[in-house]
Amino acid sequence: MIERLNISKAILVVVDLQEAFAGAISDFEKIVQRAVIAVHGCAALGIPIVATEQVPAKLGKTVEPLRNALGGVHPLEKTAFSACGAPGFMEGLGNRSQILLCGIETHICVQQTALDLLAQNRRVQILIDAVGSRSPHDREAGLQKLWAAGAIPSSVEMALFELMGDSRHEQFRAIQKLVK
């Protein structure tokens, strides 16, 4: 059974949306745009956010629009493909059991992060409009493996509205404005 998202259990994880990938990932700008909406929406709902950067000395920093949206959230540097291998990452998750996961690349860092989190009995929802790979077939293969492993497909808008649960939520207008 799929558990509904809950503000007190959820956390947003943004994986490796860095400068070096801008020209290599299909639909990179759209992925970044959706990740920015996820960051703003989660911040409005009081949901914690953790971000990572894969070897930033070589691959660059988090892209500027996302870096600006993250505000005081400083991406954790990593060399492991799974974000779970980044120093401080697991501590950053705390006891949050519902992981909203976005970033790149779907078939490498996103997939390995999700698999590690699923192995810890955390519920992982992949924000499919905010993940990507250099090639469409790698993205699709990564998603297929994630579904087989128990990750749940979602989207930025779907997750934000599920978290609110009601149009009377105090952040409804702000979230609605973000996704339109």
PDB file of C-alpha atoms in Angstrom:
ATOM      1  CA  MET A   1       0.000   0.000   0.000  1.00  0.00           C
ATOM      2  CA  ILE A   2       1.254   3.464  -0.869  1.00  0.00           C
ATOM      3  CA  GLU A   3       1.310   5.834   2.083  1.00  0.00           C
ATOM      4  CA  ARG A   4       0.137   9.390   1.411  1.00  0.00           C
ATOM      5  CA  LEU A   5       2.758  12.078   1.714  1.00  0.00           C
ATOM      6  CA  ASN A   6       2.809  13.848   5.058  1.00  0.00           C
ATOM      7  CA  ILE A   7       4.504  17.189   5.765  1.00  0.00           C
ATOM      8  CA  SER A   8       5.964  15.914   9.038  1.00  0.00           C
ATOM      9  CA  LYS A   9       7.524  12.847   7.351  1.00  0.00           C
ATOM     10  CA  ALA A  10       8.678  14.264   3.989  1.00  0.00           C
ATOM     11  CA  ILE A  11      12.013  15.667   2.854  1.00  0.00           C
ATOM     12  CA  LEU A  12      13.146  16.863  -0.578  1.00  0.00           C
ATOM     13  CA  VAL A  13      16.459  15.541  -1.926  1.00  0.00           C
ATOM     14  CA  VAL A  14      17.962  17.336  -4.937  1.00  0.00           C
ATOM     15  CA  VAL A  15      20.811  15.404  -6.572  1.00  0.00           C
ATOM     16  CA  ASP A  16      23.633  16.950  -8.621  1.00  0.00           C
ATOM     17  CA  LEU A  17      21.928  19.598 -10.766  1.00  0.00           C
ATOM     18  CA  GLN A  18      25.279  21.130 -11.689  1.00  0.00           C
ATOM     19  CA  GLU A  19      26.741  23.425 -14.329  1.00  0.00           C
ATOM     20  CA  ALA A  20      28.690  20.772 -16.276  1.00  0.00           C
ATOM     21  CA  PHE A  21      25.497  18.866 -17.079  1.00  0.00           C
ATOM     22  CA  ALA A  22      23.668  21.841 -18.614  1.00  0.00           C
ATOM     23  CA  GLY A  23      24.611  20.992 -22.187  1.00  0.00           C
ATOM     24  CA  ALA A  24      24.583  17.225 -21.800  1.00  0.00           C
ATOM     25  CA  ILE A  25      21.220  16.370 -20.223  1.00  0.00           C
ATOM     26  CA  SER A  26      18.115  16.317 -22.381  1.00  0.00           C
ATOM     27  CA  ASP A  27      15.585  18.951 -21.191  1.00  0.00           C
ATOM     28  CA  PHE A  28      18.020  20.182 -18.529  1.00  0.00           C
ATOM     29  CA  GLU A  29      16.412  23.627 -18.241  1.00  0.00           C
ATOM     30  CA  LYS A  30      12.949  22.104 -17.716  1.00  0.00           C
ATOM     31  CA  ILE A  31      14.331  19.723 -15.089  1.00  0.00           C
ATOM     32  CA  VAL A  32      15.951  22.629 -13.252  1.00  0.00           C
ATOM     33  CA  GLN A  33      12.736  24.661 -13.516  1.00  0.00           C
ATOM     34  CA  ARG A  34      10.706  21.819 -11.972  1.00  0.00           C
ATOM     35  CA  ALA A  35      13.332  21.306  -9.250  1.00  0.00           C
ATOM     36  CA  VAL A  36      13.168  25.031  -8.440  1.00  0.00           C
ATOM     37  CA  ILE A  37       9.378  24.752  -8.076  1.00  0.00           C
ATOM     38  CA  ALA A  38       9.842  21.727  -5.802  1.00  0.00           C
ATOM     39  CA  VAL A  39      12.326  23.669  -3.655  1.00  0.00           C
ATOM     40  CA  HIS A  40      10.077  26.731  -3.365  1.00  0.00           C
ATOM     41  CA  GLY A  41       7.024  24.580  -2.674  1.00  0.00           C
ATOM     42  CA  CYS A  42       8.716  22.475  -0.016  1.00  0.00           C
ATOM     43  CA  ALA A  43      10.165  25.587   1.616  1.00  0.00           C
ATOM     44  CA  ALA A  44       6.680  27.143   1.735  1.00  0.00           C
ATOM     45  CA  LEU A  45       5.351  23.976   3.383  1.00  0.00           C
ATOM     46  CA  GLY A  46       8.201  23.828   5.900  1.00  0.00           C
ATOM     47  CA  ILE A  47       9.641  20.631   4.436  1.00  0.00           C
ATOM     48  CA  PRO A  48      13.416  20.203   4.847  1.00  0.00           C
ATOM     49  CA  ILE A  49      15.629  20.107   1.766  1.00  0.00           C
ATOM     50  CA  VAL A  50      18.965  18.385   1.200  1.00  0.00           C
ATOM     51  CA  ALA A  51      21.002  18.910  -1.973  1.00  0.00           C
ATOM     52  CA  THR A  52      24.186  17.328  -3.297  1.00  0.00           C
ATOM     53  CA  GLU A  53      26.943  18.081  -5.786  1.00  0.00           C
ATOM     54  CA  GLN A  54      29.045  15.387  -7.466  1.00  0.00           C
ATOM     55  CA  VAL A  55      32.732  16.406  -7.366  1.00  0.00           C
ATOM     56  CA  PRO A  56      31.979  20.148  -7.775  1.00  0.00           C
ATOM     57  CA  ALA A  57      35.646  20.974  -8.434  1.00  0.00           C
ATOM     58  CA  LYS A  58      35.277  19.126 -11.745  1.00  0.00           C
ATOM     59  CA  LEU A  59      31.548  19.362 -12.527  1.00  0.00           C
ATOM     60  CA  GLY A  60      30.835  22.859 -11.241  1.00  0.00           C
ATOM     61  CA  LYS A  61      28.459  24.158  -8.644  1.00  0.00           C
ATOM     62  CA  THR A  62      24.691  23.743  -8.524  1.00  0.00           C
ATOM     63  CA  VAL A  63      23.184  25.763 -11.395  1.00  0.00           C
ATOM     64  CA  GLU A  64      22.375  29.346 -10.482  1.00  0.00           C
ATOM     65  CA  PRO A  65      18.546  29.273 -10.583  1.00  0.00           C
ATOM     66  CA  LEU A  66      18.514  26.302  -8.224  1.00  0.00           C
ATOM     67  CA  ARG A  67      21.301  27.712  -6.050  1.00  0.00           C
ATOM     68  CA  ASN A  68      19.220  30.889  -5.637  1.00  0.00           C
ATOM     69  CA  ALA A  69      16.097  28.888  -4.774  1.00  0.00           C
ATOM     70  CA  LEU A  70      17.987  26.821  -2.204  1.00  0.00           C
ATOM     71  CA  GLY A  71      18.930  29.951  -0.291  1.00  0.00           C
ATOM     72  CA  GLY A  72      20.598  28.810   2.925  1.00  0.00           C
ATOM     73  CA  VAL A  73      20.680  25.125   1.927  1.00  0.00           C
ATOM     74  CA  HIS A  74      24.287  24.348   1.033  1.00  0.00           C
ATOM     75  CA  PRO A  75      24.768  21.324  -1.235  1.00  0.00           C
ATOM     76  CA  LEU A  76      26.800  18.476   0.224  1.00  0.00           C
ATOM     77  CA  GLU A  77      29.842  17.495  -1.805  1.00  0.00           C
ATOM     78  CA  LYS A  78      30.131  13.844  -2.767  1.00  0.00           C
ATOM     79  CA  THR A  79      32.245  11.435  -4.743  1.00  0.00           C
ATOM     80  CA  ALA A  80      29.976   8.401  -4.255  1.00  0.00           C
ATOM     81  CA  PHE A  81      27.229   8.114  -6.847  1.00  0.00           C
ATOM     82  CA  SER A  82      24.623   7.574  -4.126  1.00  0.00           C
ATOM     83  CA  ALA A  83      23.881  10.707  -2.123  1.00  0.00           C
ATOM     84  CA  CYS A  84      23.844   8.397   0.904  1.00  0.00           C
ATOM     85  CA  GLY A  85      27.645   8.354   0.608  1.00  0.00           C
ATOM     86  CA  ALA A  86      27.960  12.133   1.019  1.00  0.00           C
ATOM     87  CA  PRO A  87      29.292  13.191   4.416  1.00  0.00           C
ATOM     88  CA  GLY A  88      26.396  14.581   6.439  1.00  0.00           C
ATOM     89  CA  PHE A  89      23.672  13.328   4.097  1.00  0.00           C
ATOM     90  CA  MET A  90      22.150  10.698   6.364  1.00  0.00           C
ATOM     91  CA  GLU A  91      22.245  13.115   9.301  1.00  0.00           C
ATOM     92  CA  GLY A  92      20.489  15.683   7.094  1.00  0.00           C
ATOM     93  CA  LEU A  93      17.616  13.275   6.503  1.00  0.00           C
ATOM     94  CA  GLY A  94      17.034  12.836  10.221  1.00  0.00           C
ATOM     95  CA  ASN A  95      14.032  10.623  10.859  1.00  0.00           C
ATOM     96  CA  ARG A  96      12.208  11.680   7.677  1.00  0.00           C
ATOM     97  CA  SER A  97      10.808   8.540   6.083  1.00  0.00           C
ATOM     98  CA  GLN A  98       9.255   9.958   2.891  1.00  0.00           C
ATOM     99  CA  ILE A  99      11.845  11.050   0.354  1.00  0.00           C
ATOM    100  CA  LEU A 100      10.931  13.241  -2.610  1.00  0.00           C
ATOM    101  CA  LEU A 101      13.826  12.681  -5.005  1.00  0.00           C
ATOM    102  CA  CYS A 102      14.856  14.702  -8.047  1.00  0.00           C
ATOM    103  CA  GLY A 103      18.025  15.463  -9.991  1.00  0.00           C
ATOM    104  CA  ILE A 104      20.431  13.768 -12.358  1.00  0.00           C
ATOM    105  CA  GLU A 105      21.359  11.372 -13.673  1.00  0.00           C
ATOM    106  CA  THR A 106      18.297   9.160 -13.331  1.00  0.00           C
ATOM    107  CA  HIS A 107      20.121   5.904 -14.076  1.00  0.00           C
ATOM    108  CA  ILE A 108      23.186   6.627 -11.924  1.00  0.00           C
ATOM    109  CA  CYS A 109      23.092   8.984  -8.931  1.00  0.00           C
ATOM    110  CA  VAL A 110      19.301   9.240  -8.581  1.00  0.00           C
ATOM    111  CA  GLN A 111      18.884   5.485  -8.940  1.00  0.00           C
ATOM    112  CA  GLN A 112      21.677   4.529  -6.528  1.00  0.00           C
ATOM    113  CA  THR A 113      20.440   7.075  -3.976  1.00  0.00           C
ATOM    114  CA  ALA A 114      16.906   5.703  -4.214  1.00  0.00           C
ATOM    115  CA  LEU A 115      18.049   2.095  -3.918  1.00  0.00           C
ATOM    116  CA  ASP A 116      20.072   2.891  -0.790  1.00  0.00           C
ATOM    117  CA  LEU A 117      17.143   4.770   0.754  1.00  0.00           C
ATOM    118  CA  LEU A 118      14.701   1.975  -0.081  1.00  0.00           C
ATOM    119  CA  ALA A 119      17.093  -0.501   1.579  1.00  0.00           C
ATOM    120  CA  GLN A 120      16.702   1.601   4.750  1.00  0.00           C
ATOM    121  CA  ASN A 121      12.901   1.180   4.560  1.00  0.00           C
ATOM    122  CA  ARG A 122      12.322   4.782   3.533  1.00  0.00           C
ATOM    123  CA  ARG A 123       9.545   5.521   1.034  1.00  0.00           C
ATOM    124  CA  VAL A 124      10.974   7.116  -2.100  1.00  0.00           C
ATOM    125  CA  GLN A 125       8.932   9.105  -4.574  1.00  0.00           C
ATOM    126  CA  ILE A 126      10.681  10.029  -7.811  1.00  0.00           C
ATOM    127  CA  LEU A 127       9.622  13.415  -9.178  1.00  0.00           C
ATOM    128  CA  ILE A 128       9.647  12.267 -12.795  1.00  0.00           C
ATOM    129  CA  ASP A 129       9.373  15.774 -14.237  1.00  0.00           C
ATOM    130  CA  ALA A 130      12.542  16.749 -12.352  1.00  0.00           C
ATOM    131  CA  VAL A 131      14.906  13.883 -13.225  1.00  0.00           C
ATOM    132  CA  GLY A 132      16.956  13.315 -16.343  1.00  0.00           C
ATOM    133  CA  SER A 133      19.823  11.533 -18.051  1.00  0.00           C
ATOM    134  CA  ARG A 134      22.024  12.228 -21.039  1.00  0.00           C
ATOM    135  CA  SER A 135      20.074   9.736 -23.116  1.00  0.00           C
ATOM    136  CA  PRO A 136      16.342   8.969 -23.044  1.00  0.00           C
ATOM    137  CA  HIS A 137      16.946   5.197 -22.924  1.00  0.00           C
ATOM    138  CA  ASP A 138      19.170   5.519 -19.825  1.00  0.00           C
ATOM    139  CA  ARG A 139      16.497   7.671 -18.146  1.00  0.00           C
ATOM    140  CA  GLU A 140      13.835   5.100 -18.982  1.00  0.00           C
ATOM    141  CA  ALA A 141      15.988   2.162 -17.855  1.00  0.00           C
ATOM    142  CA  GLY A 142      16.715   3.968 -14.588  1.00  0.00           C
ATOM    143  CA  LEU A 143      13.020   4.650 -13.981  1.00  0.00           C
ATOM    144  CA  GLN A 144      12.051   1.057 -14.793  1.00  0.00           C
ATOM    145  CA  LYS A 145      14.591  -0.281 -12.321  1.00  0.00           C
ATOM    146  CA  LEU A 146      13.367   2.184  -9.682  1.00  0.00           C
ATOM    147  CA  TRP A 147       9.733   1.093 -10.131  1.00  0.00           C
ATOM    148  CA  ALA A 148      10.776  -2.553  -9.881  1.00  0.00           C
ATOM    149  CA  ALA A 149      12.663  -1.766  -6.659  1.00  0.00           C
ATOM    150  CA  GLY A 150       9.628  -0.112  -5.074  1.00  0.00           C
ATOM    151  CA  ALA A 151      10.121   3.590  -5.738  1.00  0.00           C
ATOM    152  CA  ILE A 152       6.899   5.460  -6.451  1.00  0.00           C
ATOM    153  CA  PRO A 153       6.402   7.662  -9.518  1.00  0.00           C
ATOM    154  CA  SER A 154       5.227  11.183  -8.759  1.00  0.00           C
ATOM    155  CA  SER A 155       5.601  14.718 -10.109  1.00  0.00           C
ATOM    156  CA  VAL A 156       6.378  18.050  -8.506  1.00  0.00           C
ATOM    157  CA  GLU A 157       2.783  19.246  -8.704  1.00  0.00           C
ATOM    158  CA  MET A 158       1.340  15.916  -7.577  1.00  0.00           C
ATOM    159  CA  ALA A 159       3.614  15.801  -4.532  1.00  0.00           C
ATOM    160  CA  LEU A 160       2.968  19.400  -3.459  1.00  0.00           C
ATOM    161  CA  PHE A 161      -0.808  19.045  -3.679  1.00  0.00           C
ATOM    162  CA  GLU A 162      -0.698  15.692  -1.895  1.00  0.00           C
ATOM    163  CA  LEU A 163       1.323  17.285   0.897  1.00  0.00           C
ATOM    164  CA  MET A 164      -1.263  20.063   1.303  1.00  0.00           C
ATOM    165  CA  GLY A 165      -4.210  17.690   1.126  1.00  0.00           C
ATOM    166  CA  ASP A 166      -6.846  20.445   1.054  1.00  0.00           C
ATOM    167  CA  SER A 167      -7.490  23.685  -0.825  1.00  0.00           C
ATOM    168  CA  ARG A 168      -7.954  25.334   2.569  1.00  0.00           C
ATOM    169  CA  HIS A 169      -4.278  24.778   3.391  1.00  0.00           C
ATOM    170  CA  GLU A 170      -2.668  28.118   4.264  1.00  0.00           C
ATOM    171  CA  GLN A 171      -0.087  27.710   1.464  1.00  0.00           C
ATOM    172  CA  PHE A 172      -2.574  26.632  -1.223  1.00  0.00           C
ATOM    173  CA  ARG A 173      -2.504  29.924  -3.167  1.00  0.00           C
ATOM    174  CA  ALA A 174       1.294  30.126  -3.013  1.00  0.00           C
ATOM    175  CA  ILE A 175       1.705  26.542  -4.252  1.00  0.00           C
ATOM    176  CA  GLN A 176      -0.950  27.000  -6.932  1.00  0.00           C
ATOM    177  CA  LYS A 177       0.898  30.085  -8.174  1.00  0.00           C
ATOM    178  CA  LEU A 178       4.182  28.123  -8.345  1.00  0.00           C
ATOM    179  CA  VAL A 179       2.829  25.302 -10.504  1.00  0.00           C
ATOM    180  CA  LYS A 180       0.777  27.366 -12.949  1.00  0.00           C
TER     181      LYS A 180
END
